[in-house]
Amino acid sequence: MMFARKIACFALSLLFVGASSGCGKTLPESPYQSVGDVILALKEAGLPVTNEIVYQEETDVTPAYRQKGDFSDSRLEPRYTPNPDNGTVEIFSSPEKMRERAEEQVGYRFLSGYGYQIKTGIVLVQLDKQFTKEQAEGYAEALEADLTVL
């Protein structure tokens, strides 16, 4: 009986080690590590991004992300001047945290004013409902990511 227990324990431990061996794998790096990286990519793609702001930890109390920034698009009317408000960029510590936030934000789409999401790596970009689908697709193409219409 004791021998059977030892064999069972050994087999379970092998199963556990085998199943958890993938846990240490690192996730692929995101091409964008900061709000500045994203804004630069958008501008280099020729998008009319203006009035960008990057919030510091002291000025933004939402702990869900590592960094956040807002921007305006010169083709759209600002809703809240002088602050940029046509798009927001959020950088997360992992793709999982980014996806959680994106799903959470879908529930607030009627209150937030956002009509589109672009997700890539650890980056979530949300765009105002004022954008046409074609304009929003331009942002997704610039970041080589898919566009989600909310």
PDB file of C-alpha atoms in Angstrom:
ATOM      1  CA  MET A   1       0.000   0.000   0.000  1.00  0.00           C
ATOM      2  CA  MET A   2       2.819   2.403   0.920  1.00  0.00           C
ATOM      3  CA  PHE A   3       4.603   1.601  -2.330  1.00  0.00           C
ATOM      4  CA  ALA A   4       1.455   2.413  -4.339  1.00  0.00           C
ATOM      5  CA  ARG A   5       1.179   5.797  -2.589  1.00  0.00           C
ATOM      6  CA  LYS A   6       4.792   6.628  -3.424  1.00  0.00           C
ATOM      7  CA  ILE A   7       4.232   5.713  -7.067  1.00  0.00           C
ATOM      8  CA  ALA A   8       1.057   7.831  -7.158  1.00  0.00           C
ATOM      9  CA  CYS A   9       2.853  10.815  -5.578  1.00  0.00           C
ATOM     10  CA  PHE A  10       5.736  10.458  -8.013  1.00  0.00           C
ATOM     11  CA  ALA A  11       3.363  10.272 -10.991  1.00  0.00           C
ATOM     12  CA  LEU A  12       1.449  13.351  -9.802  1.00  0.00           C
ATOM     13  CA  SER A  13       4.650  15.310  -9.334  1.00  0.00           C
ATOM     14  CA  LEU A  14       5.768  14.441 -12.867  1.00  0.00           C
ATOM     15  CA  LEU A  15       2.395  15.518 -14.173  1.00  0.00           C
ATOM     16  CA  PHE A  16       2.607  18.807 -12.265  1.00  0.00           C
ATOM     17  CA  VAL A  17       6.135  19.550 -13.486  1.00  0.00           C
ATOM     18  CA  GLY A  18       5.179  18.716 -17.048  1.00  0.00           C
ATOM     19  CA  ALA A  19       2.065  20.858 -16.964  1.00  0.00           C
ATOM     20  CA  SER A  20       3.800  23.838 -15.410  1.00  0.00           C
ATOM     21  CA  SER A  21       6.913  23.783 -17.566  1.00  0.00           C
ATOM     22  CA  GLY A  22       5.434  26.442 -19.867  1.00  0.00           C
ATOM     23  CA  CYS A  23       4.825  28.882 -17.017  1.00  0.00           C
ATOM     24  CA  GLY A  24       8.259  30.459 -17.234  1.00  0.00           C
ATOM     25  CA  LYS A  25       7.953  31.412 -20.883  1.00  0.00           C
ATOM     26  CA  THR A  26       8.174  35.102 -21.574  1.00  0.00           C
ATOM     27  CA  LEU A  27       5.567  36.795 -23.707  1.00  0.00           C
ATOM     28  CA  PRO A  28       6.666  38.367 -26.980  1.00  0.00           C
ATOM     29  CA  GLU A  29       7.733  41.956 -26.645  1.00  0.00           C
ATOM     30  CA  SER A  30       5.290  44.602 -27.730  1.00  0.00           C
ATOM     31  CA  PRO A  31       6.629  46.897 -30.447  1.00  0.00           C
ATOM     32  CA  TYR A  32       5.430  49.820 -28.293  1.00  0.00           C
ATOM     33  CA  GLN A  33       6.631  50.245 -24.722  1.00  0.00           C
ATOM     34  CA  SER A  34       5.401  53.777 -24.014  1.00  0.00           C
ATOM     35  CA  VAL A  35       2.717  56.265 -24.993  1.00  0.00           C
ATOM     36  CA  GLY A  36       5.464  58.220 -26.763  1.00  0.00           C
ATOM     37  CA  ASP A  37       6.263  55.171 -28.941  1.00  0.00           C
ATOM     38  CA  VAL A  38       2.615  54.918 -29.998  1.00  0.00           C
ATOM     39  CA  ILE A  39       2.218  58.652 -30.685  1.00  0.00           C
ATOM     40  CA  LEU A  40       5.432  58.655 -32.735  1.00  0.00           C
ATOM     41  CA  ALA A  41       4.225  55.684 -34.822  1.00  0.00           C
ATOM     42  CA  LEU A  42       0.909  57.434 -35.486  1.00  0.00           C
ATOM     43  CA  LYS A  43       2.627  60.657 -36.536  1.00  0.00           C
ATOM     44  CA  GLU A  44       5.158  58.809 -38.720  1.00  0.00           C
ATOM     45  CA  ALA A  45       2.203  57.166 -40.490  1.00  0.00           C
ATOM     46  CA  GLY A  46       0.963  60.659 -41.376  1.00  0.00           C
ATOM     47  CA  LEU A  47      -1.991  60.787 -38.993  1.00  0.00           C
ATOM     48  CA  PRO A  48      -2.923  64.309 -37.820  1.00  0.00           C
ATOM     49  CA  VAL A  49      -2.236  63.701 -34.117  1.00  0.00           C
ATOM     50  CA  THR A  50      -1.991  66.919 -32.124  1.00  0.00           C
ATOM     51  CA  ASN A  51      -2.098  68.179 -28.569  1.00  0.00           C
ATOM     52  CA  GLU A  52      -0.817  64.959 -27.042  1.00  0.00           C
ATOM     53  CA  ILE A  53      -0.314  64.640 -23.316  1.00  0.00           C
ATOM     54  CA  VAL A  54       1.294  61.863 -21.267  1.00  0.00           C
ATOM     55  CA  TYR A  55       0.023  61.577 -17.737  1.00  0.00           C
ATOM     56  CA  GLN A  56       2.421  60.985 -14.885  1.00  0.00           C
ATOM     57  CA  GLU A  57       1.716  58.723 -11.934  1.00  0.00           C
ATOM     58  CA  GLU A  58       1.149  61.824  -9.797  1.00  0.00           C
ATOM     59  CA  THR A  59      -1.500  63.216 -12.154  1.00  0.00           C
ATOM     60  CA  ASP A  60      -3.429  60.041 -12.971  1.00  0.00           C
ATOM     61  CA  VAL A  61      -4.829  57.889 -10.207  1.00  0.00           C
ATOM     62  CA  THR A  62      -5.953  54.869 -12.259  1.00  0.00           C
ATOM     63  CA  PRO A  63      -3.616  52.010 -11.303  1.00  0.00           C
ATOM     64  CA  ALA A  64      -4.810  49.672 -14.071  1.00  0.00           C
ATOM     65  CA  TYR A  65      -2.061  50.679 -16.494  1.00  0.00           C
ATOM     66  CA  ARG A  66       1.617  51.618 -16.479  1.00  0.00           C
ATOM     67  CA  GLN A  67       1.195  54.770 -18.537  1.00  0.00           C
ATOM     68  CA  LYS A  68      -1.612  56.745 -20.152  1.00  0.00           C
ATOM     69  CA  GLY A  69      -1.846  59.532 -22.666  1.00  0.00           C
ATOM     70  CA  ASP A  70      -4.487  61.395 -24.623  1.00  0.00           C
ATOM     71  CA  PHE A  71      -4.366  63.066 -28.017  1.00  0.00           C
ATOM     72  CA  SER A  72      -6.455  65.034 -30.459  1.00  0.00           C
ATOM     73  CA  ASP A  73      -6.936  64.520 -34.174  1.00  0.00           C
ATOM     74  CA  SER A  74      -6.973  67.807 -36.098  1.00  0.00           C
ATOM     75  CA  ARG A  75      -9.808  66.547 -38.345  1.00  0.00           C
ATOM     76  CA  LEU A  76     -12.229  66.318 -35.396  1.00  0.00           C
ATOM     77  CA  GLU A  77     -13.864  68.852 -33.139  1.00  0.00           C
ATOM     78  CA  PRO A  78     -12.576  68.674 -29.576  1.00  0.00           C
ATOM     79  CA  ARG A  79     -15.203  67.846 -26.986  1.00  0.00           C
ATOM     80  CA  TYR A  80     -13.310  69.250 -24.008  1.00  0.00           C
ATOM     81  CA  THR A  81     -10.919  72.066 -24.801  1.00  0.00           C
ATOM     82  CA  PRO A  82      -8.062  72.598 -24.178  1.00  0.00           C
ATOM     83  CA  ASN A  83      -7.463  68.959 -23.143  1.00  0.00           C
ATOM     84  CA  PRO A  84      -6.909  66.390 -25.894  1.00  0.00           C
ATOM     85  CA  ASP A  85      -9.841  64.014 -26.080  1.00  0.00           C
ATOM     86  CA  ASN A  86     -10.199  62.278 -29.449  1.00  0.00           C
ATOM     87  CA  GLY A  87      -8.083  59.291 -28.468  1.00  0.00           C
ATOM     88  CA  THR A  88      -6.404  57.661 -25.522  1.00  0.00           C
ATOM     89  CA  VAL A  89      -3.399  55.351 -25.271  1.00  0.00           C
ATOM     90  CA  GLU A  90      -2.902  53.035 -22.307  1.00  0.00           C
ATOM     91  CA  ILE A  91       0.200  50.914 -21.734  1.00  0.00           C
ATOM     92  CA  PHE A  92      -0.116  47.833 -19.495  1.00  0.00           C
ATOM     93  CA  SER A  93       2.289  45.500 -17.750  1.00  0.00           C
ATOM     94  CA  SER A  94       1.010  42.483 -19.727  1.00  0.00           C
ATOM     95  CA  PRO A  95      -1.237  41.618 -22.679  1.00  0.00           C
ATOM     96  CA  GLU A  96      -3.629  39.951 -20.228  1.00  0.00           C
ATOM     97  CA  LYS A  97      -4.091  43.160 -18.238  1.00  0.00           C
ATOM     98  CA  MET A  98      -4.629  45.069 -21.483  1.00  0.00           C
ATOM     99  CA  ARG A  99      -7.335  42.611 -22.602  1.00  0.00           C
ATOM    100  CA  GLU A 100      -9.052  42.816 -19.190  1.00  0.00           C
ATOM    101  CA  ARG A 101      -9.160  46.603 -19.428  1.00  0.00           C
ATOM    102  CA  ALA A 102     -10.406  46.506 -23.023  1.00  0.00           C
ATOM    103  CA  GLU A 103     -13.263  44.172 -22.067  1.00  0.00           C
ATOM    104  CA  GLU A 104     -14.100  46.356 -19.052  1.00  0.00           C
ATOM    105  CA  GLN A 105     -14.212  49.473 -21.229  1.00  0.00           C
ATOM    106  CA  VAL A 106     -16.691  47.890 -23.649  1.00  0.00           C
ATOM    107  CA  GLY A 107     -19.245  48.041 -20.829  1.00  0.00           C
ATOM    108  CA  TYR A 108     -18.690  51.800 -20.518  1.00  0.00           C
ATOM    109  CA  ARG A 109     -18.780  52.608 -24.240  1.00  0.00           C
ATOM    110  CA  PHE A 110     -22.008  54.611 -23.982  1.00  0.00           C
ATOM    111  CA  LEU A 111     -20.604  56.785 -21.197  1.00  0.00           C
ATOM    112  CA  SER A 112     -17.026  57.099 -22.395  1.00  0.00           C
ATOM    113  CA  GLY A 113     -17.605  58.470 -25.877  1.00  0.00           C
ATOM    114  CA  TYR A 114     -15.263  55.912 -27.441  1.00  0.00           C
ATOM    115  CA  GLY A 115     -16.380  54.037 -30.517  1.00  0.00           C
ATOM    116  CA  TYR A 116     -13.276  52.057 -31.448  1.00  0.00           C
ATOM    117  CA  GLN A 117     -10.510  50.015 -29.822  1.00  0.00           C
ATOM    118  CA  ILE A 118      -7.121  49.039 -31.185  1.00  0.00           C
ATOM    119  CA  LYS A 119      -5.199  46.363 -29.269  1.00  0.00           C
ATOM    120  CA  THR A 120      -1.589  45.376 -29.829  1.00  0.00           C
ATOM    121  CA  GLY A 121       0.766  43.722 -27.356  1.00  0.00           C
ATOM    122  CA  ILE A 122       0.452  45.694 -24.125  1.00  0.00           C
ATOM    123  CA  VAL A 123      -1.196  48.717 -25.785  1.00  0.00           C
ATOM    124  CA  LEU A 124      -4.866  49.715 -25.824  1.00  0.00           C
ATOM    125  CA  VAL A 125      -5.847  52.674 -28.014  1.00  0.00           C
ATOM    126  CA  GLN A 126      -9.417  53.941 -27.797  1.00  0.00           C
ATOM    127  CA  LEU A 127     -10.820  56.368 -30.340  1.00  0.00           C
ATOM    128  CA  ASP A 128     -13.730  58.780 -30.147  1.00  0.00           C
ATOM    129  CA  LYS A 129     -17.081  57.975 -31.752  1.00  0.00           C
ATOM    130  CA  GLN A 130     -16.605  61.052 -33.990  1.00  0.00           C
ATOM    131  CA  PHE A 131     -14.091  59.127 -36.109  1.00  0.00           C
ATOM    132  CA  THR A 132     -15.426  57.541 -39.255  1.00  0.00           C
ATOM    133  CA  LYS A 133     -14.642  53.858 -39.585  1.00  0.00           C
ATOM    134  CA  GLU A 134     -12.167  54.675 -42.368  1.00  0.00           C
ATOM    135  CA  GLN A 135     -10.343  57.195 -40.146  1.00  0.00           C
ATOM    136  CA  ALA A 136     -10.191  54.702 -37.279  1.00  0.00           C
ATOM    137  CA  GLU A 137      -8.877  52.036 -39.652  1.00  0.00           C
ATOM    138  CA  GLY A 138      -6.008  54.396 -40.484  1.00  0.00           C
ATOM    139  CA  TYR A 139      -4.960  54.315 -36.821  1.00  0.00           C
ATOM    140  CA  ALA A 140      -5.173  50.515 -36.729  1.00  0.00           C
ATOM    141  CA  GLU A 141      -3.090  50.233 -39.904  1.00  0.00           C
ATOM    142  CA  ALA A 142      -0.452  52.588 -38.493  1.00  0.00           C
ATOM    143  CA  LEU A 143      -0.058  50.295 -35.475  1.00  0.00           C
ATOM    144  CA  GLU A 144      -0.396  47.109 -37.568  1.00  0.00           C
ATOM    145  CA  ALA A 145      -3.311  46.000 -35.392  1.00  0.00           C
ATOM    146  CA  ASP A 146      -6.962  45.081 -35.723  1.00  0.00           C
ATOM    147  CA  LEU A 147      -9.764  47.569 -35.181  1.00  0.00           C
ATOM    148  CA  THR A 148     -12.740  46.729 -32.963  1.00  0.00           C
ATOM    149  CA  VAL A 149     -15.909  48.751 -33.455  1.00  0.00           C
ATOM    150  CA  LEU A 150     -17.719  49.189 -30.141  1.00  0.00           C
TER     151      LEU A 150
END
